[in-house]
Amino acid sequence: GAVVSQHPSRVICKSGTSVKIECRSLDFQATTMFWYRQFPKQSLMLMATSNEGSKATYEQGVEKDKFLINHASLTLSTLTVTSAHPEDSSFYICSAREQAATNEKLFFGSGTQLSVL
Amino acid sequence: AQSVAQPEDQVNVAEGNPLTVKCTYSVSGNPYLFWYVQYPNRGLQFLLKYITGDNLVKGSYGFEAEFNKSQTSFHLKKPSALVSDSALYFCAVRDRRGFKTIFGAGTRLFVKA
């Protein structure tokens, strides 16, 4: 099946620094990628929808200047958490939708655990 | 607005017994319905989906789910639970007109040997 690679799996950073998370579709082209945030024992919260070659669409309440999303190619989307603060600590998961797919399911990366000190 | 409800935070079942994880949804029209499973510190894995056709859909690892339009439910079931089924299960819906998938809060399944 289709594989989505997310890197890094875990990152610890100091408050005020920026962290970049990569999401790659390894064996398919992803027209659309989604970024989710998950708090402990809670569901996935959709942060933004990323379309290749265009600006990301952010969900209400998500700061676009803080969570920068770039989807420069059909196989790569990046999420940069700028000027990270401890409250940004969370589990971030990307997912991808295959271009022209008819099965409609999403393929998920393995997630990135971000800890901001 | 679209929403997904998983009324149980946790489901406990003995190994070998049948299991049911409940899901109800509120979406206009005829949505796509999904179940995903998440193991600790991992991304979600697709289990099964309902798009159209038979109300009973079969998925990975022996799981199945029954779509009930009148009750707007999509409960996940398995005839005989395994300890290895212990994980966090998410029900999800997607409006056929859009791309966004909305997830329920998740239900933790604990299968005791």
Coordinates of C-alpha atoms in Angstrom, one line a residue, chain B residues 19-23 25 33-36 46-69 73-79 89-92:
Chain B
L19 CA -16.3 -6.5 20.5
T20 CA -18.2 -3.4 19.3
V21 CA -16.9 0.1 19.2
K22 CA -19.6 2.6 18.6
C23 CA -19.7 5.6 16.3
Y25 CA -22.1 10.9 12.9
L33 CA -17.2 6.7 6.6
F34 CA -13.9 5.3 7.9
W35 CA -12.3 3.5 10.8
Y36 CA -8.7 4.0 11.7
F46 CA -6.7 2.5 7.8
L47 CA -9.0 -0.4 8.8
L48 CA -12.0 -0.1 6.6
K49 CA -14.3 2.3 4.8
Y50 CA -17.9 2.6 3.6
I51 CA -18.5 4.4 0.3
T52 CA -21.6 2.8 -1.1
G53 CA -23.2 -0.5 -1.5
D54 CA -23.5 -3.2 1.2
N55 CA -24.1 -1.9 4.6
L56 CA -21.7 -4.4 6.1
V57 CA -18.1 -3.7 5.2
K58 CA -15.2 -5.9 6.0
G59 CA -11.7 -4.6 6.6
S60 CA -8.3 -5.5 7.9
Y61 CA -7.5 -7.8 10.8
G62 CA -11.0 -9.4 10.8
F63 CA -12.8 -6.1 11.6
E64 CA -16.1 -5.2 10.1
A65 CA -18.5 -2.3 10.4
E66 CA -22.1 -1.8 9.8
F67 CA -23.5 1.3 8.2
N68 CA -27.0 2.2 9.5
K69 CA -28.3 5.2 7.6
S73 CA -24.2 5.0 12.9
F74 CA -21.1 3.1 11.8
H75 CA -20.2 0.7 14.6
L76 CA -17.0 -1.3 14.4
K77 CA -17.2 -4.9 15.2
K78 CA -15.1 -8.1 15.5
P79 CA -16.4 -11.5 16.3
Y89 CA -9.7 3.4 17.4
F90 CA -11.0 6.4 15.5
C91 CA -14.1 6.8 13.5
A92 CA -14.0 9.4 10.7

